[in-house]
Short mmCIF file of C-alpha atoms and ligand atoms in Angstrom, two decimals:
data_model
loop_
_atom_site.label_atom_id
_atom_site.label_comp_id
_atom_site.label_asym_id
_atom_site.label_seq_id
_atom_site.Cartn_x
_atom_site.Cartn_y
_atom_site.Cartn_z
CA UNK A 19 -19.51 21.80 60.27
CA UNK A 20 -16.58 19.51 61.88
CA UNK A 21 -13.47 21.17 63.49
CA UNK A 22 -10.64 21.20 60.74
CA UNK A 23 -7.32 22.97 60.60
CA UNK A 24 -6.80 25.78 57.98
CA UNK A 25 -3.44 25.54 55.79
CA UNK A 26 -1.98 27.86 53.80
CA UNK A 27 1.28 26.61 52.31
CA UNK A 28 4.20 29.05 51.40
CA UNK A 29 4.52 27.28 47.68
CA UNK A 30 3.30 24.41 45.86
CA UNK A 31 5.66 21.66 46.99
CA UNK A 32 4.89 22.22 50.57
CA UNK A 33 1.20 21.85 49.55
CA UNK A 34 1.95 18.66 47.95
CA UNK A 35 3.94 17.39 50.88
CA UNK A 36 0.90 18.29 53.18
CA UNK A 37 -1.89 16.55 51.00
CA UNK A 38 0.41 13.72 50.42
CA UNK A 39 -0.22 12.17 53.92
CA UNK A 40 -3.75 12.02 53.14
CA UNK A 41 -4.62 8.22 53.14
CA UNK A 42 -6.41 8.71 49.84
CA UNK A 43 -6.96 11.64 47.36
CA UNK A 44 -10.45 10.76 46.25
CA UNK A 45 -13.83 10.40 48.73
CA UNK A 46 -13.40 10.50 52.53
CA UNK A 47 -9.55 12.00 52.66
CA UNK A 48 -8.29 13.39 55.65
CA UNK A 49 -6.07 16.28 53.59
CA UNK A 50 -7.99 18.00 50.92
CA UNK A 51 -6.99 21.27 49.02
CA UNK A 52 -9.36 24.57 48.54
CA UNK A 53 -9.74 26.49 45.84
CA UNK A 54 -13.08 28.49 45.03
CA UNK A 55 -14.38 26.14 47.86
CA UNK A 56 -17.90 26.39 46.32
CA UNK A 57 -17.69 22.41 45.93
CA UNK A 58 -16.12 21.84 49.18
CA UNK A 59 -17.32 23.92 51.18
CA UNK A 60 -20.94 23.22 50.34
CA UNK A 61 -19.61 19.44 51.25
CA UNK A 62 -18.25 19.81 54.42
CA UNK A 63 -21.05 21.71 55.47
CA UNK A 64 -23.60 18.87 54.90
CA UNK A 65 -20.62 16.42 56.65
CA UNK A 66 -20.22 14.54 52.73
CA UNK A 67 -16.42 15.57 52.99
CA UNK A 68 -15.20 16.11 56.66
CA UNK A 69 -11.46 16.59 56.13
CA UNK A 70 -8.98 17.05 59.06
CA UNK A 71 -6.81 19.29 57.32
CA UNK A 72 -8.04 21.83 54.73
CA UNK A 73 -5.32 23.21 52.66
CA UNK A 74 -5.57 26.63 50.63
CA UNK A 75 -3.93 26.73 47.52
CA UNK A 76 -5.10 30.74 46.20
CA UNK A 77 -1.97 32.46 47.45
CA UNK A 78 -0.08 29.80 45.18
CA UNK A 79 1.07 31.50 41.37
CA UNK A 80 -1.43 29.16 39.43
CA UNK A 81 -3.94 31.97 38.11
CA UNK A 82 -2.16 32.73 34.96
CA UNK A 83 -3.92 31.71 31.13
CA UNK A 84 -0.74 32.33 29.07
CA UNK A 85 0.28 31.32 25.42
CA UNK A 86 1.79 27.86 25.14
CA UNK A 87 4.77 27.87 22.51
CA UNK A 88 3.30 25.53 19.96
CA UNK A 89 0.38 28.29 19.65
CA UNK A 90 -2.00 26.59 22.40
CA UNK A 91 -2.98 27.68 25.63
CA UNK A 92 -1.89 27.07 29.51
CA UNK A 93 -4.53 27.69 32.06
CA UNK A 94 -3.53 27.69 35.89
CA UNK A 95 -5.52 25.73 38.20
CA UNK A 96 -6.98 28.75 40.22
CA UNK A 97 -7.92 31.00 37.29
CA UNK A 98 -11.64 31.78 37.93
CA UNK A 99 -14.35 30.24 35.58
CA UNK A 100 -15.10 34.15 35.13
CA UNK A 101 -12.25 34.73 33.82
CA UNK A 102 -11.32 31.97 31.51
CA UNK A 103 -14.84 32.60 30.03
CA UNK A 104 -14.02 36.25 29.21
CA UNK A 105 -10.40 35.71 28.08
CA UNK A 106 -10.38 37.33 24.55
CA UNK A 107 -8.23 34.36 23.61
CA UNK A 108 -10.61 31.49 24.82
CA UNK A 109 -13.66 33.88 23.31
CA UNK A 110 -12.05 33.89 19.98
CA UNK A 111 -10.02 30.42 19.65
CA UNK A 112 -12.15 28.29 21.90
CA UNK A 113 -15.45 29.67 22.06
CA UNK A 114 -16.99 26.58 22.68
CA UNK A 115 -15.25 26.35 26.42
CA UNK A 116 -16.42 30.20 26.91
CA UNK A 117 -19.75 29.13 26.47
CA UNK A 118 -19.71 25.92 28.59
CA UNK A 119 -18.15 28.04 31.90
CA UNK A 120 -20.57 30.86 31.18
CA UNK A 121 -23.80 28.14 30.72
CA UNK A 122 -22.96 27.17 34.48
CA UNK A 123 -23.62 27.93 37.72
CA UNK A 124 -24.40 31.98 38.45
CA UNK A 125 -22.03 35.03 37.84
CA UNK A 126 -21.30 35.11 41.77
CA UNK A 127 -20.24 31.20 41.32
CA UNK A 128 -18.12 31.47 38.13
CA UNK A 129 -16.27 34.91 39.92
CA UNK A 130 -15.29 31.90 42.40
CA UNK A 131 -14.85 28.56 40.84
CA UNK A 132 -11.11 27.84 39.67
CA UNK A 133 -10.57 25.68 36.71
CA UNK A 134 -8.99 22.16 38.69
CA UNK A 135 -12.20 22.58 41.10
CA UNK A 136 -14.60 22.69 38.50
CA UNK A 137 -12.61 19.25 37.23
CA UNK A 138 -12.86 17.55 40.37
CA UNK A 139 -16.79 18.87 41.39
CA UNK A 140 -18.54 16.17 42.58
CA UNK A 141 -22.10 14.83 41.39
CA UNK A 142 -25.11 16.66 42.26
CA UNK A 143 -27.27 12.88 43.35
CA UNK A 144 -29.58 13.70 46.14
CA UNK A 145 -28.54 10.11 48.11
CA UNK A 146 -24.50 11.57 48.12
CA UNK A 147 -25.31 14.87 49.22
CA UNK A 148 -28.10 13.15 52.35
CA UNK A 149 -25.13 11.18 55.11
CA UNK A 150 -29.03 9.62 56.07
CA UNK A 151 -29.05 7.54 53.57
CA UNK A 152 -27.56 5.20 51.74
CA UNK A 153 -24.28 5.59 48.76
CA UNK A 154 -21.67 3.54 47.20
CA UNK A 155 -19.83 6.83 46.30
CA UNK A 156 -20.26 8.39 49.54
CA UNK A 157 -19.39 4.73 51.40
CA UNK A 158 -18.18 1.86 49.69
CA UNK A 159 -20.04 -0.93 49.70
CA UNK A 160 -23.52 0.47 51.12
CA UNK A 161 -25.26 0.32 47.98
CA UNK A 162 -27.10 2.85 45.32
CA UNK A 163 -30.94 3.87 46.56
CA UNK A 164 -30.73 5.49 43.05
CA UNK A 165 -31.27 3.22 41.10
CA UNK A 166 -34.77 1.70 42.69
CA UNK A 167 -35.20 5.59 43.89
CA UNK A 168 -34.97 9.07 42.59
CA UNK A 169 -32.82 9.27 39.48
CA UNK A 170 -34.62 11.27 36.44
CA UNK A 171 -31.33 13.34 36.54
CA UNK A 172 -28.83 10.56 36.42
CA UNK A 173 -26.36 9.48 33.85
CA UNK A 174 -27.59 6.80 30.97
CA UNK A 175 -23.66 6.34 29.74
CA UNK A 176 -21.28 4.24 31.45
CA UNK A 177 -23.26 3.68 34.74
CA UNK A 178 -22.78 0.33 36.41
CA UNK A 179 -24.51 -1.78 38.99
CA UNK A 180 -22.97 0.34 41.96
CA UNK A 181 -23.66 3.89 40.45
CA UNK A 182 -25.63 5.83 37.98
CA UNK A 183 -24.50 9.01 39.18
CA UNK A 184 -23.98 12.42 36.73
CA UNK A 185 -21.23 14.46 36.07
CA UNK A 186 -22.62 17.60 36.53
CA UNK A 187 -19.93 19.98 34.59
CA UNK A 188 -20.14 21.70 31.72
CA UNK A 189 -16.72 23.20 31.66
CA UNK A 190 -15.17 19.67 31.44
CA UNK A 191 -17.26 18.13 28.69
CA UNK A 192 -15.99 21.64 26.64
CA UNK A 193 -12.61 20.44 27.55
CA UNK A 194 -13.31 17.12 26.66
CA UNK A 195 -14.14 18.46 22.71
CA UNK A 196 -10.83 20.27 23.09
CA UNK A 197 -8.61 17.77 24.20
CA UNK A 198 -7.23 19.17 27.00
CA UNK A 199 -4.46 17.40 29.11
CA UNK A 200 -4.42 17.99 32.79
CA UNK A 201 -1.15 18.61 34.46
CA UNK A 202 -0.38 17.11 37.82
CA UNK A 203 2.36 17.60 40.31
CA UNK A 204 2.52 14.49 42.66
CA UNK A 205 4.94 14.19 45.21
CA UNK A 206 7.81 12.28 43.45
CA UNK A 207 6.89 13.57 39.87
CA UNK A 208 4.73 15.91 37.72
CA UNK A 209 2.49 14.03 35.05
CA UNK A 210 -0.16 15.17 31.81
CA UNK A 211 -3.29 13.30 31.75
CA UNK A 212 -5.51 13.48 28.72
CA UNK A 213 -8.63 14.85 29.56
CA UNK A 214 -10.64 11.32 28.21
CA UNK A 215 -8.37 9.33 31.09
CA UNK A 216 -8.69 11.87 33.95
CA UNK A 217 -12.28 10.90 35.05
CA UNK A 218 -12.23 7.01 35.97
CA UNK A 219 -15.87 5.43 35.51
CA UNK A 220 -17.89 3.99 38.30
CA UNK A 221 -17.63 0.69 37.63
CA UNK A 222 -17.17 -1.18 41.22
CA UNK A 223 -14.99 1.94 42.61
CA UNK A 224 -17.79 4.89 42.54
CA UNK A 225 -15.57 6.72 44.89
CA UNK A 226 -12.68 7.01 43.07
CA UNK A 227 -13.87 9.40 40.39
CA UNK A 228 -10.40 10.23 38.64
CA UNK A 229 -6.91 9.15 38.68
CA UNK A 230 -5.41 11.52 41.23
CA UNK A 231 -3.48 10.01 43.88
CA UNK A 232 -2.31 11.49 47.27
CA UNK A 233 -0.74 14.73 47.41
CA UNK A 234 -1.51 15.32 43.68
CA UNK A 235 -1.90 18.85 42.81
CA UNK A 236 -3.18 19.98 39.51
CA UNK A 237 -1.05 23.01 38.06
CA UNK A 238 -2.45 24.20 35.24
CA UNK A 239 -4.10 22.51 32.03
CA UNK A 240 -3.49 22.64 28.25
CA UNK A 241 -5.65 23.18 25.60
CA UNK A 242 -3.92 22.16 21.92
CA UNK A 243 -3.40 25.06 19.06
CA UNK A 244 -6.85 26.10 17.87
CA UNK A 245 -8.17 24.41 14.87
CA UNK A 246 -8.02 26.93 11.93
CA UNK A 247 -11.46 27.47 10.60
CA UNK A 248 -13.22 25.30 13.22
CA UNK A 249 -16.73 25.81 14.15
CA UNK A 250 -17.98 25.33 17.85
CA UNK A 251 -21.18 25.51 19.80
CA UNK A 252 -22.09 24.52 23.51
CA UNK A 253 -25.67 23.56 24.15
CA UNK A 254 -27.10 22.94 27.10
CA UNK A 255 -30.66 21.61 27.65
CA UNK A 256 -31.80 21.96 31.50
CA UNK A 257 -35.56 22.21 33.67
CA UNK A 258 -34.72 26.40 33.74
CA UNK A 259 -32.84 28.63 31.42
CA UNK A 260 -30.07 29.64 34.05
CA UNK A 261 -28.90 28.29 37.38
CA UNK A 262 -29.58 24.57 36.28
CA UNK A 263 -27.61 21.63 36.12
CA UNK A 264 -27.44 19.87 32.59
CA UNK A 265 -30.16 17.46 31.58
CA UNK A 266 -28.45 17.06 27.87
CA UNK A 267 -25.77 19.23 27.10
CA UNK A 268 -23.36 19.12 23.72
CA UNK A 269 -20.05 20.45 22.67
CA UNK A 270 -18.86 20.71 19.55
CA UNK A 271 -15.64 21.51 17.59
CA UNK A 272 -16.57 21.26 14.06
CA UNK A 273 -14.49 21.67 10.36
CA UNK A 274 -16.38 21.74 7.09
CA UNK A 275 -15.59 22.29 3.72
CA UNK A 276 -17.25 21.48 0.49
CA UNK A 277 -20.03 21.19 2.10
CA UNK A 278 -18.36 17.91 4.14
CA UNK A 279 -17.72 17.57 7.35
CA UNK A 280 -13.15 16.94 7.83
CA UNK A 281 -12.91 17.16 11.21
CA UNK A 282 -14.82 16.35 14.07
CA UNK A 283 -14.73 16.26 17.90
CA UNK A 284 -18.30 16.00 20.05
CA UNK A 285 -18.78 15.24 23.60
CA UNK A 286 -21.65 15.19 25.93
CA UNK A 287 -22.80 16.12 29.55
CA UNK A 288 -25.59 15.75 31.81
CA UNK A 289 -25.74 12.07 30.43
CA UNK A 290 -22.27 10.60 31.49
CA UNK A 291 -21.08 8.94 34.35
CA UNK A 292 -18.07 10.96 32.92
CA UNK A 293 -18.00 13.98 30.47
CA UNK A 294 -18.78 11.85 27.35
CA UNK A 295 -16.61 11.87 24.48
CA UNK A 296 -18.50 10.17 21.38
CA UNK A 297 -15.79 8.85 19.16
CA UNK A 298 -18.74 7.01 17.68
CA UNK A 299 -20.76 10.45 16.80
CA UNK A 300 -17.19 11.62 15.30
CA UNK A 301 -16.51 8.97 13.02
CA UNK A 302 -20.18 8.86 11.65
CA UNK A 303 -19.66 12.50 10.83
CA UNK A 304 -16.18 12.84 9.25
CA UNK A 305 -16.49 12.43 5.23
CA UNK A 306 -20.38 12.87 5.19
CA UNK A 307 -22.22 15.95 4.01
CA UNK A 308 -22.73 18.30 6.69
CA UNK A 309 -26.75 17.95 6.71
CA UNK A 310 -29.69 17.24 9.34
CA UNK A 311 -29.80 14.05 8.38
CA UNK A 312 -26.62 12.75 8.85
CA UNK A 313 -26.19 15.01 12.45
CA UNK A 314 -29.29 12.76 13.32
CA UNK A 315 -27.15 9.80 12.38
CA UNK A 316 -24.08 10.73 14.35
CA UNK A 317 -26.39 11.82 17.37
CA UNK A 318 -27.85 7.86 17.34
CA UNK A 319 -24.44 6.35 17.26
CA UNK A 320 -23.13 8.57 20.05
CA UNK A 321 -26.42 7.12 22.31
CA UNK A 322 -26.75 3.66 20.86
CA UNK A 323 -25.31 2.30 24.38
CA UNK A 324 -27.46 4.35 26.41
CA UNK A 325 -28.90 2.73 29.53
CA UNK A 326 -31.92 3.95 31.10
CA UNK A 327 -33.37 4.07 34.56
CA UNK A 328 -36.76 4.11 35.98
CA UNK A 329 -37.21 7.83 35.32
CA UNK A 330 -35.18 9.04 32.42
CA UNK A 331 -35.04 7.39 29.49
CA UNK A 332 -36.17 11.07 28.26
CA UNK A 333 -32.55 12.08 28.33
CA UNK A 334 -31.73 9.47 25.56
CA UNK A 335 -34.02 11.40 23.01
CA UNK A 336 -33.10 14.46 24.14
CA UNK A 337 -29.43 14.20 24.20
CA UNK A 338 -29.52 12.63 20.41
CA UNK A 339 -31.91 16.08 19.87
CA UNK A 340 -29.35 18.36 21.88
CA UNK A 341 -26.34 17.18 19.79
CA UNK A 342 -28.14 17.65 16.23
CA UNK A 343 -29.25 20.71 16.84
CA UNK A 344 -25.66 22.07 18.44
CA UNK A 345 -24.52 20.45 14.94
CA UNK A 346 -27.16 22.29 13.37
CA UNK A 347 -25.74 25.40 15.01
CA UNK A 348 -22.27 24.99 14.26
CA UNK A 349 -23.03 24.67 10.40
CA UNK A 350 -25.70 27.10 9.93
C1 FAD B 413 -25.47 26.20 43.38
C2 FAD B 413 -24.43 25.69 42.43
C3 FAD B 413 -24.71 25.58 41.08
C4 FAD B 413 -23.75 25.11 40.20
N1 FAD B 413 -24.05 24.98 38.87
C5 FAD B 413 -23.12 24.47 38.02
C6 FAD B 413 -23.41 24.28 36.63
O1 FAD B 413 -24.50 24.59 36.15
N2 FAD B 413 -22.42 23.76 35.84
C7 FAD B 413 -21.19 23.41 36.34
O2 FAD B 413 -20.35 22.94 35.58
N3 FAD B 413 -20.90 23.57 37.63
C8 FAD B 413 -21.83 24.08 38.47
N4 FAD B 413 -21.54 24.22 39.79
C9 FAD B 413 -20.29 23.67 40.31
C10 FAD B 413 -19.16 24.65 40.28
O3 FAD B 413 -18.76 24.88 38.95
C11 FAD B 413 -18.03 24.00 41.10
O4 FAD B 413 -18.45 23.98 42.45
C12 FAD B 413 -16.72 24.72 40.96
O5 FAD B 413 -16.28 24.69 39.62
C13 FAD B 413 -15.68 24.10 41.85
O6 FAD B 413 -14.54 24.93 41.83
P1 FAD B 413 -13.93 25.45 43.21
O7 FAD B 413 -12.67 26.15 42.87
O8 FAD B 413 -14.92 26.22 43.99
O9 FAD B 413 -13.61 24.05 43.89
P2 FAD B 413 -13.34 23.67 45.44
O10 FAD B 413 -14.62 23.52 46.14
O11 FAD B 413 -12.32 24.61 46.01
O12 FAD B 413 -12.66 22.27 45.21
C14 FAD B 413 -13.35 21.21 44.63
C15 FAD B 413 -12.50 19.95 44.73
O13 FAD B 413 -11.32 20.10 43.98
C16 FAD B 413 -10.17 19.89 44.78
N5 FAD B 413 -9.17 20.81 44.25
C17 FAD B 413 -9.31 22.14 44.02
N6 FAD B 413 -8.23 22.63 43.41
C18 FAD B 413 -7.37 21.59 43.26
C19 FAD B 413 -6.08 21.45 42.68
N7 FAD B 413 -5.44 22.50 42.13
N8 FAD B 413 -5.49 20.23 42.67
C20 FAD B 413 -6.13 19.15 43.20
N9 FAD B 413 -7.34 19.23 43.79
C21 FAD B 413 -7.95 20.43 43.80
C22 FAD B 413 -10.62 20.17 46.20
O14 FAD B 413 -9.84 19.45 47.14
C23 FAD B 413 -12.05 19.65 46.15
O15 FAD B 413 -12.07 18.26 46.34
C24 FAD B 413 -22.47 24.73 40.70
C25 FAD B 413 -22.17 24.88 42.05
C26 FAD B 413 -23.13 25.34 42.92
C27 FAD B 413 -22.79 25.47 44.39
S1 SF4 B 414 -25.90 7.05 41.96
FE1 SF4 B 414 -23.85 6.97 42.85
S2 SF4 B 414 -23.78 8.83 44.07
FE2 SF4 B 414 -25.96 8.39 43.72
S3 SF4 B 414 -26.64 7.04 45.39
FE3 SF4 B 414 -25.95 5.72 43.77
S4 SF4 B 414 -23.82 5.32 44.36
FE4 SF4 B 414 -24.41 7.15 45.44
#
């Protein structure tokens, strides 16, 4: 690993004041902040992220899930995955983002992660993590060996001609169902960010993956008051039953009555350039009976702009069969 100095500011504007004379906040800045470190570390050990400065933000008071006063719920950015998973709030009110943390990673990971480093992980593409070869994400403008190469893992919604890559996290694409808003403190201001506009897609910019700019430092996030009555199930289809990435994963936040679906909010992973919300798959459910067939029906709208690669057009079948069935779930 490169030399790098070790910060640890004394509160969180002098951590914003460091970071914020980084050139850039996204790939290939010189200022970067540590959390769990299981992203960044594992990064600057294979010389993908070589920061000069490396600043530690655990010592700063951001590991608090408290009670919002409209009836929601404020998670700081270094609360562990572990924890938010077992919090007997999120368990009851938001089961569907207990099961996404607890469907990652291993036990010894989630007791690390923090909630704004699971946001900002990076993707798990065999050409970004390999400084031999080739990457648009990794360096602009070298190209994308995955998509004439190795890509049975990679994304088959909003790729583009310069990447295909996945987002690999499960916790986000829960949060993404929830409508969470991500709060920033930059260095003039402090800003929300819906969830939906926080992750930027590839387009001709792979390596800017979200809308953070120097110096940004995410606080906390907010998840809305739970929805009275609502049903929710994470799936997550993957080569192993634990210790796996997403191939197809679902989240859903579900309301039924009569037998009708009223509400609806679905998103996907493993299959996104981003985590996926499917307005489409929400608006084919809302009014219809809550049966198999019209779950199938929402589950072909949410993939009708799928694009496959050489080596996984599989996922496009098996996402539409991940989200019925996590449907299926959530009404049975
Ligand atoms: C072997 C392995 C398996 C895994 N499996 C899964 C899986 O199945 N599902 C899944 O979802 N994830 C998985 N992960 C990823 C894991 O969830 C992430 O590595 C973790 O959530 C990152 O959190 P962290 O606190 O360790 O981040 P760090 O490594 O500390 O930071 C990650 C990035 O976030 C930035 N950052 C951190 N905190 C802040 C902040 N407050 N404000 C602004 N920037 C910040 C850092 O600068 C860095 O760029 C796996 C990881 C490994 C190593
Ligand atoms: S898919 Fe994206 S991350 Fe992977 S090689 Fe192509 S540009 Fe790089």
């Amino acid at each position: 690993m490169h030399a790098f100095e070790f910060v640890r500011p004394a509160d969180a504007a002098a951590a914003v004041a460091t970071a914020a004379q980084a050139k850039t906040a996204q790939q290939g800045a010189d200022v970067r902040f540590v959390a769990g470190g299981t992203t960044l570390l594992d990064l600057m050990k294979l010389n993908v992220e070589t920061p000069a400065r490396v600043i530690d933000i655990n010592r700063l008071p951001l590991n608090q899930i408290e009670a919002t006063p409209d009836g929601g719920l404020k998670i700081g950015a270094t609360v562990r995955n572990a924890d938010l998973a077992h919090h007997p709030t999120v368990q009851r009110d938001y089961a569907v983002l207990s099961q996404a943390l607890l469907a990652g990673a291993s036990a010894q990971l989630r007791n690390m992660a923090t909630t704004a480093g699971n946001l900002l992980q990076r993707t798990r593409c065999v050409y970004f993590r390999d400084t031999a070869m080739p990457c648009n994400k990794r360096e602009p403008g070298t190209g994308c060996p995955a998509i004439t190469g190795t890509n049975r893992t990679h994304a088959v919604l909003g790729t583009s001609e310069h990447c295909i890559a996945t987002n690999p996290s499960d916790m986000c694409v829960a949060m993404a169902a929830l409508e969470a808003t991500i709060h920033v403190q930059g260095p003039k201001d402090a800003r929300a960010v819906p969830i939906g506009d926080f992750h930027l897609l590839p387009g001709s910019t792979p390596h800017r993956e979200t809308v953070l700019e120097p110096g940004d430092l995410i606080t906390h996030v907010t998840l809305p008051p739970p929805v009275v009555g609502s049903r929710q199930v994470y799936l997550k289809l993957r080569d192993r039953a634990s210790y796996e990435f997403a191939l197809a994963s679902a989240a859903v936040v579900l309301t039924v009555a009569g037998g009708k679906v009223t509400r609806a909010r679905v998103a996907l992973g493993g299959v996104g350039t981003k985590p996926w919300r499917s307005p489409e798959a929400e608006a084919a459910l809302v009014g219809q009976p809550a049966n198999q067939a019209n779950f199938r029906k929402a589950a072909e709208a949410a993939l009708r702009g799928a694009k496959p690669q050489s080596e996984n057009a599989f996922k496009i079948e098996l996402a539409k069969r991940c989200l019925t069935h996590a449907l299926q779930m959530a009404t049975a």
